[in-house]
Coordinates of C-alpha atoms in Angstrom, one line a residue:
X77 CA -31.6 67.7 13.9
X78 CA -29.0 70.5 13.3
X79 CA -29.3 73.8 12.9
X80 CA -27.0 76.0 10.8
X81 CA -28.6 79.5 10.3
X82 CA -26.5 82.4 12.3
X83 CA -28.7 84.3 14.7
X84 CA -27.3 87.3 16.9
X85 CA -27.7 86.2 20.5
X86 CA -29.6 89.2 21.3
X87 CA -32.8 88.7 18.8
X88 CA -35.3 86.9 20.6
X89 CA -37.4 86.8 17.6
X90 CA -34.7 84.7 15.3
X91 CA -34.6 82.4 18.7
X92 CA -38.4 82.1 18.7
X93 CA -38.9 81.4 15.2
X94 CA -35.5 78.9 14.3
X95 CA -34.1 77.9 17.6
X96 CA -30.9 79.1 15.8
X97 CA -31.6 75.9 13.2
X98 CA -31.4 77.1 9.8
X99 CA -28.5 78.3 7.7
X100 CA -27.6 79.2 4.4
X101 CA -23.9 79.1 2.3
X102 CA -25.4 82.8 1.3
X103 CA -25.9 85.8 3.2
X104 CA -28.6 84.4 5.4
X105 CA -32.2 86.6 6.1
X106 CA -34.1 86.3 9.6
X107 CA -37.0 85.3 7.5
X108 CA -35.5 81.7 5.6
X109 CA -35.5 78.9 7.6
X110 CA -35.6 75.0 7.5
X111 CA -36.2 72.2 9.9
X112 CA -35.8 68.3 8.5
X113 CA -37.7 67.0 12.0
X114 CA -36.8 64.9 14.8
X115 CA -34.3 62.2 14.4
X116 CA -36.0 58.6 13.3
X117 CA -35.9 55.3 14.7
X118 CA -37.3 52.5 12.4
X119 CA -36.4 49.1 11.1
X120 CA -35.1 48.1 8.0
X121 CA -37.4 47.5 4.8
X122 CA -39.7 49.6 7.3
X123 CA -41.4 52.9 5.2
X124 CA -40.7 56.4 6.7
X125 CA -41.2 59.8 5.0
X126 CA -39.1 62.8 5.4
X127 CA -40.7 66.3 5.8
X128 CA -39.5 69.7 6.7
X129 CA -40.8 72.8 8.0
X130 CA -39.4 75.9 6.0
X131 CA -40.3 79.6 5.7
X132 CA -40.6 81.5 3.6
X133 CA -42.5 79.1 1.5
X134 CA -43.1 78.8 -2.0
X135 CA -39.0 77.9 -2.4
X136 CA -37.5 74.2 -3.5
X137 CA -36.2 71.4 -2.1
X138 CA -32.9 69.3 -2.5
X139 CA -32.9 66.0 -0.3
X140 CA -29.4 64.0 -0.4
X141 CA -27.6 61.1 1.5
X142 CA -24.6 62.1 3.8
X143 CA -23.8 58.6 5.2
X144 CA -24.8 55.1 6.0
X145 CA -26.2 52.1 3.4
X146 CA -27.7 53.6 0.1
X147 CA -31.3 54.1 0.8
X148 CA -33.5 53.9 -2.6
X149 CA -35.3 57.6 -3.8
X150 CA -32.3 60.0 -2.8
X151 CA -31.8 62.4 -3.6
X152 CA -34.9 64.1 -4.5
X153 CA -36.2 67.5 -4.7
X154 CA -39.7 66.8 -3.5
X155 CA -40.4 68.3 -0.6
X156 CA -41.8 65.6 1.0
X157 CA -40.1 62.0 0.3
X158 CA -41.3 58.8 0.9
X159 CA -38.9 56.3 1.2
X160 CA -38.0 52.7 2.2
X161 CA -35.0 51.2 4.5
X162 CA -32.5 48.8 3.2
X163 CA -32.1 45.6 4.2
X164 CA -29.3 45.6 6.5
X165 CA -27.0 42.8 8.3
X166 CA -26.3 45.0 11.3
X167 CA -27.7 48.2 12.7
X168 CA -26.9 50.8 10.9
X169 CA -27.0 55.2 10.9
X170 CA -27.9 57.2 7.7
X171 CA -27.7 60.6 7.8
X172 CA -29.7 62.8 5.1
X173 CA -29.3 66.7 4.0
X174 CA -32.3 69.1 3.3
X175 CA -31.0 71.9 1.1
X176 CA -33.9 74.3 0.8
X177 CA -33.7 77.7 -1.3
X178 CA -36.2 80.4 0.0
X179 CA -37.7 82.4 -3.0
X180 CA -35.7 85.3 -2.4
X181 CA -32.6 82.7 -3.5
X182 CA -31.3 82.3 0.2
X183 CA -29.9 78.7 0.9
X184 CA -30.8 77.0 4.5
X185 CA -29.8 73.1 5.1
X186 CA -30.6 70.9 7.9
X187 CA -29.8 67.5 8.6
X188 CA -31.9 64.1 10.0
X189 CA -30.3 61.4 11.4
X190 CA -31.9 57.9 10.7
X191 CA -31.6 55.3 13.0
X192 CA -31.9 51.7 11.3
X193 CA -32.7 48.4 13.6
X194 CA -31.5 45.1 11.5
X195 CA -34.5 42.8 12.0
X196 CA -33.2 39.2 11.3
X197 CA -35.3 36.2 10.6
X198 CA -34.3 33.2 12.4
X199 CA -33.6 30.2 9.8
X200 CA -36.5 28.3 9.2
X201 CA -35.4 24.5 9.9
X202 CA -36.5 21.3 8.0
X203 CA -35.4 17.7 8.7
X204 CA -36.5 14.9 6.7
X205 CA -35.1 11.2 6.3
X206 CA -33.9 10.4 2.6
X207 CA -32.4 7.1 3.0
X208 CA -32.7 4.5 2.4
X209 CA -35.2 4.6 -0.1
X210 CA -36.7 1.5 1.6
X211 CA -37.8 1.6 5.1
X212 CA -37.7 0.6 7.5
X213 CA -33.9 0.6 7.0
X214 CA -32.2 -2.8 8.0
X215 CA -28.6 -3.6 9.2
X216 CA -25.9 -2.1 6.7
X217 CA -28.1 0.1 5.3
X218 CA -27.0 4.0 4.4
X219 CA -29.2 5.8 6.2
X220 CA -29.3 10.0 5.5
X221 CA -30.9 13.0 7.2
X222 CA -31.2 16.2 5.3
X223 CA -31.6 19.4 6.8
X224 CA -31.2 21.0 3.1
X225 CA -34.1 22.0 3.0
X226 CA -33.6 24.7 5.8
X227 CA -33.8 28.3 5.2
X228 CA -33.4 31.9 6.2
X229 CA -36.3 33.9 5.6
X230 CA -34.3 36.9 4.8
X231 CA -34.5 38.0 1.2
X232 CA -30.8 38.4 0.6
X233 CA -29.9 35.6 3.7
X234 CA -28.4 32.4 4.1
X235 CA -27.7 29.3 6.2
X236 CA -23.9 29.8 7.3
X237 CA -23.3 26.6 9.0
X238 CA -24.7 23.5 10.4
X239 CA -24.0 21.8 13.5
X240 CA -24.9 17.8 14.2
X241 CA -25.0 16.3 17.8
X242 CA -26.4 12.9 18.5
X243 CA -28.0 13.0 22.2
X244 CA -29.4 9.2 22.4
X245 CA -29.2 6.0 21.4
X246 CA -26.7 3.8 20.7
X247 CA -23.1 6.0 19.2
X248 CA -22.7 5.4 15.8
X249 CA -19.9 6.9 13.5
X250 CA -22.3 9.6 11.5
X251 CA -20.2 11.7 8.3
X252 CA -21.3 15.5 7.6
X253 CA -21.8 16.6 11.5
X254 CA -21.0 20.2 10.0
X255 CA -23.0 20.1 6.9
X256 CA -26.7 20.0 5.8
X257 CA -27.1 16.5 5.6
X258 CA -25.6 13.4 7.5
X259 CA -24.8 10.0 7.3
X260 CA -23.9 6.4 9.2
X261 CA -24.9 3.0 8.6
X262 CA -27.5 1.2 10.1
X263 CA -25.6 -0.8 13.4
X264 CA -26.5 -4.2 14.7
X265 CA -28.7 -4.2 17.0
X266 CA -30.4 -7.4 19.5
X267 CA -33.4 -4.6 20.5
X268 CA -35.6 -2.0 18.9
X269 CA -33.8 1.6 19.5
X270 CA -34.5 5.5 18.9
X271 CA -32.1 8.0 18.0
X272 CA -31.9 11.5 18.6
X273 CA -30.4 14.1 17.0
X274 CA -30.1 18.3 18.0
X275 CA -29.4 19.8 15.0
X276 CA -28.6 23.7 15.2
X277 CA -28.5 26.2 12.2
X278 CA -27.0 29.5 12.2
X279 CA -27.2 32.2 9.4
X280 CA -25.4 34.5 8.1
X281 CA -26.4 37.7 11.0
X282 CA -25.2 35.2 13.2
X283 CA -28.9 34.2 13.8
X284 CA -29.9 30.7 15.3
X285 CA -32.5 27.8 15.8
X286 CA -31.8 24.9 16.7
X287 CA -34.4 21.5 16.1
X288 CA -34.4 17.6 17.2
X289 CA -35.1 14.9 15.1
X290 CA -35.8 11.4 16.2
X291 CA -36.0 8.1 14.0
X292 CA -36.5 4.5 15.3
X293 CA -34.2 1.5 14.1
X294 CA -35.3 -2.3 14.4
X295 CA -33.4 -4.7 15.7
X296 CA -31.2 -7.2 13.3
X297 CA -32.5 -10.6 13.0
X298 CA -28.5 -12.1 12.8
X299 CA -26.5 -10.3 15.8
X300 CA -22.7 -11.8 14.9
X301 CA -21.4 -12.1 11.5
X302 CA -18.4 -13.5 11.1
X303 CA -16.2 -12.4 8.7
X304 CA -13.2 -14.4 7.2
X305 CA -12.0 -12.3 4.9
X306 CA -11.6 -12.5 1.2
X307 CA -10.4 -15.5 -0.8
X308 CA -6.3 -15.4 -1.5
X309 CA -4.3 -16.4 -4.3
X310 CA -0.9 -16.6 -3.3
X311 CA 2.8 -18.5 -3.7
X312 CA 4.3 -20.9 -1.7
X313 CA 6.3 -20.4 1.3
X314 CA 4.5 -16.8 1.0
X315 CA 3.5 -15.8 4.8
X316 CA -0.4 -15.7 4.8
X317 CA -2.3 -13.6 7.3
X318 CA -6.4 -14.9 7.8
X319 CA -8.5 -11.5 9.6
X320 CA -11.4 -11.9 11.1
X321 CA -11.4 -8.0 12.4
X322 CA -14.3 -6.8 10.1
X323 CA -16.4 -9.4 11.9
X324 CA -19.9 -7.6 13.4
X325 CA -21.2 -8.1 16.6
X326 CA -23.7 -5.7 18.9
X327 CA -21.0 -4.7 21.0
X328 CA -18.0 -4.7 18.7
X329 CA -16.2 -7.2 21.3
X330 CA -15.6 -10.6 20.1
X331 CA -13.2 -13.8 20.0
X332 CA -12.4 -15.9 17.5
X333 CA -11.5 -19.4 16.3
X334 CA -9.9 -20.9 13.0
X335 CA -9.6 -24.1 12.1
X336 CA -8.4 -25.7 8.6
X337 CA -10.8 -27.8 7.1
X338 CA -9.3 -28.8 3.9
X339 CA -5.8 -28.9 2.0
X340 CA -1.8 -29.6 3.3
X341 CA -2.0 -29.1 6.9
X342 CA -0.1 -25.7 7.9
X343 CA 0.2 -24.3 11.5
X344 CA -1.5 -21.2 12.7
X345 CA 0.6 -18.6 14.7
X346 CA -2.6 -18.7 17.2
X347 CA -5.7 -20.4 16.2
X348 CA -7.6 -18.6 19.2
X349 CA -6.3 -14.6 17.6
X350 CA -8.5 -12.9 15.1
X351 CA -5.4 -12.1 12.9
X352 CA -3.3 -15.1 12.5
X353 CA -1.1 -16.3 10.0
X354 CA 0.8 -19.1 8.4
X355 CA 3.7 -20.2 6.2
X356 CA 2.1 -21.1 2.7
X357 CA 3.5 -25.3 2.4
X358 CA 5.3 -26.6 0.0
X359 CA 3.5 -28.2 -2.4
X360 CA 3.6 -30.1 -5.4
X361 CA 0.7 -28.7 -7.6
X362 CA -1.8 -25.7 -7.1
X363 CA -3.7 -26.0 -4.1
X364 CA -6.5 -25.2 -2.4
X365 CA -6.4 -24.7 1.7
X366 CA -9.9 -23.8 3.5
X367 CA -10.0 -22.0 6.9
X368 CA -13.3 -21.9 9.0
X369 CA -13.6 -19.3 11.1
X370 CA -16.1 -19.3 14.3
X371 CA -16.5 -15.6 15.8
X372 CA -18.7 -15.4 19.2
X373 CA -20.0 -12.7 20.9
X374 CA -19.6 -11.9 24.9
X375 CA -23.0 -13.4 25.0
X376 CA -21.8 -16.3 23.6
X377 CA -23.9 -15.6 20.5
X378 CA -21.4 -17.0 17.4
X379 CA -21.5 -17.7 13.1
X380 CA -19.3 -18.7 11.6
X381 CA -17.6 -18.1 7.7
X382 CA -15.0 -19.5 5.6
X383 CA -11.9 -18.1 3.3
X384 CA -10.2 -20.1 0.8
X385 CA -6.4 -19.8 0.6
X386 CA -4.9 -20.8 -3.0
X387 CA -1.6 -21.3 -3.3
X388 CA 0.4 -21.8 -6.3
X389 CA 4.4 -23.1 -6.8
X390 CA 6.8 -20.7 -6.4
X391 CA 8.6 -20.1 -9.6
X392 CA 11.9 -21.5 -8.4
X393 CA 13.0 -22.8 -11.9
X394 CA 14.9 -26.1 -12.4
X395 CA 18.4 -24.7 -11.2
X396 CA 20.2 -24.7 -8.0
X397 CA 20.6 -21.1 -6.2
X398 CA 24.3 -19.8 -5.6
X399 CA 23.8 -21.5 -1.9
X400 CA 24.2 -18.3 -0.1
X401 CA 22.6 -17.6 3.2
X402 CA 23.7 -13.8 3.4
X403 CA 23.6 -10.3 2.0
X404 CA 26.4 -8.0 1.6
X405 CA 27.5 -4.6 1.1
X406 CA 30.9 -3.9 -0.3
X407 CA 32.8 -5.1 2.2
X408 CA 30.9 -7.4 4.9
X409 CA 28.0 -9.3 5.6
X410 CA 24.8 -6.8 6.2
X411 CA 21.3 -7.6 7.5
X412 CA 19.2 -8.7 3.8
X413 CA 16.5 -5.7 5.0
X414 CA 18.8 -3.1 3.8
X415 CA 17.3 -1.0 1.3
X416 CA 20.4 0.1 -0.1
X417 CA 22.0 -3.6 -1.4
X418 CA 18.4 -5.6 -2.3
X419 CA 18.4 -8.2 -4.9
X420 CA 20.9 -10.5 -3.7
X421 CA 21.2 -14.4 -3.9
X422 CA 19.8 -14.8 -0.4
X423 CA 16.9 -12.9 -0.7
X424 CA 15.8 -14.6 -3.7
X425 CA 15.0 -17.6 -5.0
X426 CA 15.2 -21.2 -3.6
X427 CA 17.7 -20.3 -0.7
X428 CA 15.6 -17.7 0.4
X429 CA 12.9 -20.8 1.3
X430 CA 15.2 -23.2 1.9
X431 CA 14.1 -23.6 5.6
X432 CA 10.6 -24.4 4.3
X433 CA 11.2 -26.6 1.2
X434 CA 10.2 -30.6 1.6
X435 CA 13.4 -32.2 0.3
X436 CA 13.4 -35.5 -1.0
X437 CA 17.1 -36.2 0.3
X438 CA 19.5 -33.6 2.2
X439 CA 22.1 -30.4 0.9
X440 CA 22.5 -27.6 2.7
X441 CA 20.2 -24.1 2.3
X442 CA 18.3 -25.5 -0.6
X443 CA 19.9 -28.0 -2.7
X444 CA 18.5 -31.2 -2.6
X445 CA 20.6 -34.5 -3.2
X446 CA 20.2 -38.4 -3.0
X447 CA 22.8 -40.3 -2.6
X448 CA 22.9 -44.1 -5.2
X449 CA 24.6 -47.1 -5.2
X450 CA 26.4 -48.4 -8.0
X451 CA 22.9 -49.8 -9.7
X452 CA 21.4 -45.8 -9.2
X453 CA 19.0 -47.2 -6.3
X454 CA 18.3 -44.5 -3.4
X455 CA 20.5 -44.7 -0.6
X456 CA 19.5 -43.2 3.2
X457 CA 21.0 -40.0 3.7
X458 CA 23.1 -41.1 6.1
X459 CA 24.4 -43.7 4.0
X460 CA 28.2 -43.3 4.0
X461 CA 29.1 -45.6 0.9
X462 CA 27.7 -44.6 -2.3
X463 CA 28.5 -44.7 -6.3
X464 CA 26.4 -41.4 -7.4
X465 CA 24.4 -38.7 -6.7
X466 CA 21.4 -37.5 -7.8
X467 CA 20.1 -33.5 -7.7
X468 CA 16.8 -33.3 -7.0
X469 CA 16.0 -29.9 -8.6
X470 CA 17.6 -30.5 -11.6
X471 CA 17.0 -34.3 -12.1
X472 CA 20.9 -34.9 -13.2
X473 CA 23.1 -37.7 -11.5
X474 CA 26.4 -36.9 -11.0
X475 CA 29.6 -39.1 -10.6
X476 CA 31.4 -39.6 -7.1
X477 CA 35.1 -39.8 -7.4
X478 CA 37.0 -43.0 -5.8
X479 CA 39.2 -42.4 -3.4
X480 CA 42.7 -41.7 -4.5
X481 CA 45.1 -44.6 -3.8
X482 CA 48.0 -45.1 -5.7
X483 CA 50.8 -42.8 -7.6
X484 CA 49.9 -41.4 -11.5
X485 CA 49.3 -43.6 -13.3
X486 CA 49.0 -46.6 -11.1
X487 CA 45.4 -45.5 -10.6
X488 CA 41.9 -46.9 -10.8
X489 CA 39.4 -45.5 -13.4
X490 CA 37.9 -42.9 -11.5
X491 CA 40.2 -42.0 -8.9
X492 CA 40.1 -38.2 -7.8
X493 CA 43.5 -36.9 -8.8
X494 CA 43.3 -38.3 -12.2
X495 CA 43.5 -35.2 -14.7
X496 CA 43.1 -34.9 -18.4
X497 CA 43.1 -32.8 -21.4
X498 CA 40.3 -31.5 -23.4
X499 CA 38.6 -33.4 -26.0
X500 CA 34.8 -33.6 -27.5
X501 CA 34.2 -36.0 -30.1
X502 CA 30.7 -34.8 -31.3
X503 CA 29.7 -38.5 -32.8
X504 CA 31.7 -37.1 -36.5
X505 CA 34.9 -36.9 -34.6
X506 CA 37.3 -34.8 -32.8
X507 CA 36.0 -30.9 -32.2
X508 CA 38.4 -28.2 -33.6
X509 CA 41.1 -27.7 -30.7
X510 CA 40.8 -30.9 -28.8
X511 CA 44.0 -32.4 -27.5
X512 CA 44.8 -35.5 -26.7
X513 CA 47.1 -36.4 -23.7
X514 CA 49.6 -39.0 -23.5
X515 CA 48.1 -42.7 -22.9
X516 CA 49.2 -43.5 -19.0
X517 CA 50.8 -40.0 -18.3
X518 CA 48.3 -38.3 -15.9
X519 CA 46.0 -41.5 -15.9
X520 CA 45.5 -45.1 -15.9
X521 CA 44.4 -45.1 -19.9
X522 CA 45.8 -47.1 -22.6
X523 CA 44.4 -45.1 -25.2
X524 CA 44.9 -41.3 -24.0
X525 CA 44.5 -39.3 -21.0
X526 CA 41.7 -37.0 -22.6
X527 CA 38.2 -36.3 -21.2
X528 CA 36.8 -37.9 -24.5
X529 CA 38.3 -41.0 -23.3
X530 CA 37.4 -41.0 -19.9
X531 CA 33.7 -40.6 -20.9
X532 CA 33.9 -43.6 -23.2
X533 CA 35.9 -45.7 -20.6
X534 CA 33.4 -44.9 -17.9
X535 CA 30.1 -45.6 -20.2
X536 CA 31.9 -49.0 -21.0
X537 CA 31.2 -49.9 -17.1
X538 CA 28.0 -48.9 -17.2
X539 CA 28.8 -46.8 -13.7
X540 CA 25.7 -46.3 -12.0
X541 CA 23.3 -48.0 -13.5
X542 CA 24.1 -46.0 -16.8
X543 CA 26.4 -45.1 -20.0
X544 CA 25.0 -41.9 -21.0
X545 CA 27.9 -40.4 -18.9
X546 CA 29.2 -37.2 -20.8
X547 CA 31.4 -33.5 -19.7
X548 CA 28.8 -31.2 -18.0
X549 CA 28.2 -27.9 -19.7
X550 CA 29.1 -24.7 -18.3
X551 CA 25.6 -24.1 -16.2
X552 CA 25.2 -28.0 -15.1
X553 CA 28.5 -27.8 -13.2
X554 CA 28.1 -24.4 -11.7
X555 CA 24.6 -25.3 -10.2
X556 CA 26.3 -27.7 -7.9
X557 CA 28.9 -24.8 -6.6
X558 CA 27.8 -23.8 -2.7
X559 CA 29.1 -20.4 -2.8
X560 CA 28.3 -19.8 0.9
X561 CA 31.5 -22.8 1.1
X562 CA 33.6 -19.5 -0.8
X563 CA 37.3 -19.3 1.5
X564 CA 37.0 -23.5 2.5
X565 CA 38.6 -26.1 0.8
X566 CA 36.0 -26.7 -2.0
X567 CA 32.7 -24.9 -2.6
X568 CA 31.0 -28.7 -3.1
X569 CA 29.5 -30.3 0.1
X570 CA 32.3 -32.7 1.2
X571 CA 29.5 -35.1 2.9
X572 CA 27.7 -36.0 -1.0
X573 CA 31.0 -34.8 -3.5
X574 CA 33.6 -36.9 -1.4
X575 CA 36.9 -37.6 -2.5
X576 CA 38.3 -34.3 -4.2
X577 CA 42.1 -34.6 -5.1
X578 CA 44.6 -32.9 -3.2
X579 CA 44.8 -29.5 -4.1
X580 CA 48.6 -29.5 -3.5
X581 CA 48.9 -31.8 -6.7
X582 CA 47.8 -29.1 -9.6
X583 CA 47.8 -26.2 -7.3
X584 CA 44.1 -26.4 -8.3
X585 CA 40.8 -27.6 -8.6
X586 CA 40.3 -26.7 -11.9
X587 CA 37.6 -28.8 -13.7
X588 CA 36.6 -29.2 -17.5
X589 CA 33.2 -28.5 -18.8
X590 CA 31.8 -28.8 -22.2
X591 CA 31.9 -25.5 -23.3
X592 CA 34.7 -24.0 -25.7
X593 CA 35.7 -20.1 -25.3
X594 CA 35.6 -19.0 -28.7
X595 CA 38.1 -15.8 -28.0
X596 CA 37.6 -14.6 -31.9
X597 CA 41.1 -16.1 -33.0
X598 CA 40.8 -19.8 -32.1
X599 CA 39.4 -22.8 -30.7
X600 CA 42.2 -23.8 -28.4
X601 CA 40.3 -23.0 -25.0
X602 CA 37.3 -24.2 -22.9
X603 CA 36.0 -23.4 -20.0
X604 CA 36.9 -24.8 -16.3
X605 CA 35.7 -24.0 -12.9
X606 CA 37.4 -24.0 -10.2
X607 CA 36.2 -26.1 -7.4
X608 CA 38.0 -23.8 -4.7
X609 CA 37.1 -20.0 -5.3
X610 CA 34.1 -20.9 -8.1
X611 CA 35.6 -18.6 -10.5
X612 CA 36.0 -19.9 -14.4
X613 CA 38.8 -19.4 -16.8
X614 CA 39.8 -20.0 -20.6
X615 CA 41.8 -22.5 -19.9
X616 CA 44.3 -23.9 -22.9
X617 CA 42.8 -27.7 -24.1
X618 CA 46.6 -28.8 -23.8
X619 CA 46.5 -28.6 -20.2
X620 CA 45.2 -31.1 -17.7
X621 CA 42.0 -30.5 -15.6
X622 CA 40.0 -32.6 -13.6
X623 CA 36.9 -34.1 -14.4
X624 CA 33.5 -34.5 -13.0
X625 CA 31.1 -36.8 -14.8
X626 CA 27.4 -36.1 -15.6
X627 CA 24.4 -37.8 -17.0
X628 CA 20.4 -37.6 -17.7
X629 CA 18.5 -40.0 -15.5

């Protein structure tokens, strides 16, 4: 307590009655005094009542709150005041004035300090099991433990955290270690087995408890389960990878085996690996390949399981691809990974398989001919005489040139450096712009050197077993340009197009197709390609090209 009344040193009597403890913001009197009592110590929500001794009596009373957490019922000008402690989250000091007014209108005050213990309640722990709703649980069940019904008993308290630690039994991977409630799945397991769990709670005046809880898990009938994977669906020549690494066993270690039970017979990077993988085969229809897969255990415990692979053709379309092999930026070749130059001819298509296509006959990267004789029978690939050749992608037969022998126009029919102009007689005659060369001037013909006449002269002969023989369009003859061959003599394989004239002749290789390039003021050009750099060109009808004959089988 504190005492603020002014005594002279010398008056034993003030000493005797105040001890010097009262006071007074008015000229004080020897006679007023107050006294608020002895400090208190108490708890919180405890009930305490504040008193004081005063004289002269008969004045009133003014009680009021200095410091410290509000306390309920100040002030008050009782003279007596019962009152109760808050509830605090710390210890805590509350200090409280007395004002009292003696009757002659003197003011004393005096002050009480309050001492206030925090009394925290421990949290009040509940575990329970609330999964699965079926129990016992079995293997790949979600099993949960809830601790959510926990509480702190305090009336304005709460749980501030939560703290999961398994301490036995066998590990498993449990979700919501630092929250009310956690959860793992029910593990294989070849023997009954207990779990334990310490779970400890603290709340929010850092008070804690801690509890165990203990459950019992049953063994699984099944110890291994393999696990193959899902069914696939994919293309041919696709790489396909089989996993068996979600297989199940006790101890999580395991080996593996795959075997192919059904469909075209592919080879496994490593039958004995539990990833492994495969190139999809070529096929000729959709089909479906089965893999079995044996998993087994280091107890030599094993199941087994089974994935279907489907594969489908690869749209590759009834056309050649360009031929090429490489990717390039703008000025050299580049590796076909780079990000900044995708889309090109060799990552696409039927070159970019053409290691894994089943040919019929042989062409380099992916195009795919047969040689024929003159009757349009298969020949061996290594056959070095032959009439014709056929492409296997897009079904056309193509003519083979003769060797060339004599001097224009001492020729045979289809010796290479015969050329010609451009004509196309559509059945009702001549097309607009067609030109007819000069009989016996840059071939052996009696009737003109024009590609019209070549065609009929060669159906007459029924060459190759045919006489449908006819100019290819623009398309047909560029699907037999090898533009990987681009900077060498020709860009057609010299081992199935044999024979090409001698470039020096024509200072080309210029050859007609059927298509004429309608440049908005006539008809006088059509299209040729040149068998040297692949590029085309409007070429005038009056000039001489070479020709290259094609038919449908």
């Amino acid at each position: 307590m504190t005492y603020k009344a002014i005594c002279s040193l010398t008056t034993v009597l003030c000493l005797a009655l105040s001890g010097c403890g009262g006071g007074s913001d008015e000229s004080p009197t020897e006679n007023a005094s107050v006294n608020a009592g002895q400090d208190i110590n108490a708890v919180e929500k405890s009930d305490i009542t504040l008193s004081a001794l005063v004289s002269p009596t008969g004045g009133t009373f003014r009680w009021q709150q200095l410091t410290g957490p509000a306390i309920t019922g100040l002030p008050s000008t009782e003279a007596e005041v019962a009152l109760t402690l808050p509830d605090i989250k710390a210890d805590a000091q509350v200090q409280v004035e007395v004002q009292y007014r003696a009757p002659d209108t003197t003011l004393v005050t005096d002050t009480v300090v309050i001492n206030i213990a925090s009394d925290n309640q421990l949290p009040q722990i509940i575990i329970t099991q609330t999964a699965p709703e079926q129990l016992p649980s079995q293997y790949g069940d979600t099993i949960v433990i809830s601790a959510a019904a926990t509480s702190d008993p305090d009336e304005n308290g709460h749980i501030a955290s939560f703290t999961w630690q398994q301490t036995a039994g066998v590990n498993v991977n449990a979700s919501g270690t630092n929250t009310s409630d956690i959860s793992f799945t029910h593990p294989l397991l070849d023997e009954h087995t207990t779990l334990s769990w310490h779970l400890a709670v603290i709340d929010d005046e850092g008070g804690e408890a801690s509890s165990e809880f203990s459950l019992s898990l049953a063994k699984t009938a099944q110890v291994v389960i393999a696990n193959a994977g899902n069914d696939q669906q994919v293309a041919e020549f696709e790489i396909v990878t089989l996993d068996a690494q979600q297989s199940q066993t006790v101890s999580g270690q395991f080996s593996c085996f795959w075997e192919q039970i059904s469909g075209t017979a592919v080879t496994l990077a490593n039958s004995n690996q539990c990833t492994t993988s495969f190139i999809a085969p070529d096929i000729e229809r959709t089909q479906e390949l089965t893999f079995n897969l044996t998993v087994t255990d280091e107890k030599s415990r094993s199941d087994t399981d089974s994935v279907m692979i489907i594969v489908d053709k690869k749209p590759l379309g009834l056309l050649n691809d360009t031929g090429m092999s490489t990717c390039f930026n703008n000025s050299q070749a580049i590796s076909c990974d780079s990000a900044d130059f995708q889309g090109q001819d060799a990552q696409l298509g039927r070159d970019s398989v053409a290691d894994r296509l089943d040919k019929v006959g042989r062409g380099d990267m992916a195009f795919d001919f047969t040689k024929l004789n003159e009757f349009a029978d298969e020949l061996p690939d290594d056959a070095t005489s032959f009439s014709c050749v056929r492409d296997n992608i897009t079904g056309l037969i193509w003519e083979v040139k003769q060797a060339s022998t004599n001097t224009l126009p001492n020729t045979s029919l289809r010796e290479a450096h015969n050329h010609y102009t451009w004509a196309f007689d559509d059945g009702s005659g001549d097309l607009v712009g067609s030109v007819r060369g000069a009989a016996n001037s840059t071939c052996p013909s009696d009737v003109d050197c024009s590609a019209q006449t070549y065609v009929n002269e060669v159906n007459a002969t029924n060459y190759c077993g045919g006489s449908n023989w006819r100019l290819p369009n623009y398309i047909e003859l560029q699907s037999i340009l090898d533009y990987q061959r681009h900077g060498q003599l020709q860009m057609l394989s010299p081992d199935l197009f044999i024979n090409l004239p001698d470039y020096a002749q024509l200072g080309h290789l210029n050859y007609w197709t059927s298509r004429t390039s309608v440049d908005g003021q006539s008809l006088s050009q059509a299209f040729i390609l040149d068998m040297r750099s692949g590029n085309d060109l409007a070429y005038p009808k009056a000039n001489t090209a070479y020709v290259r004959l094609v038919r449908n089988p």
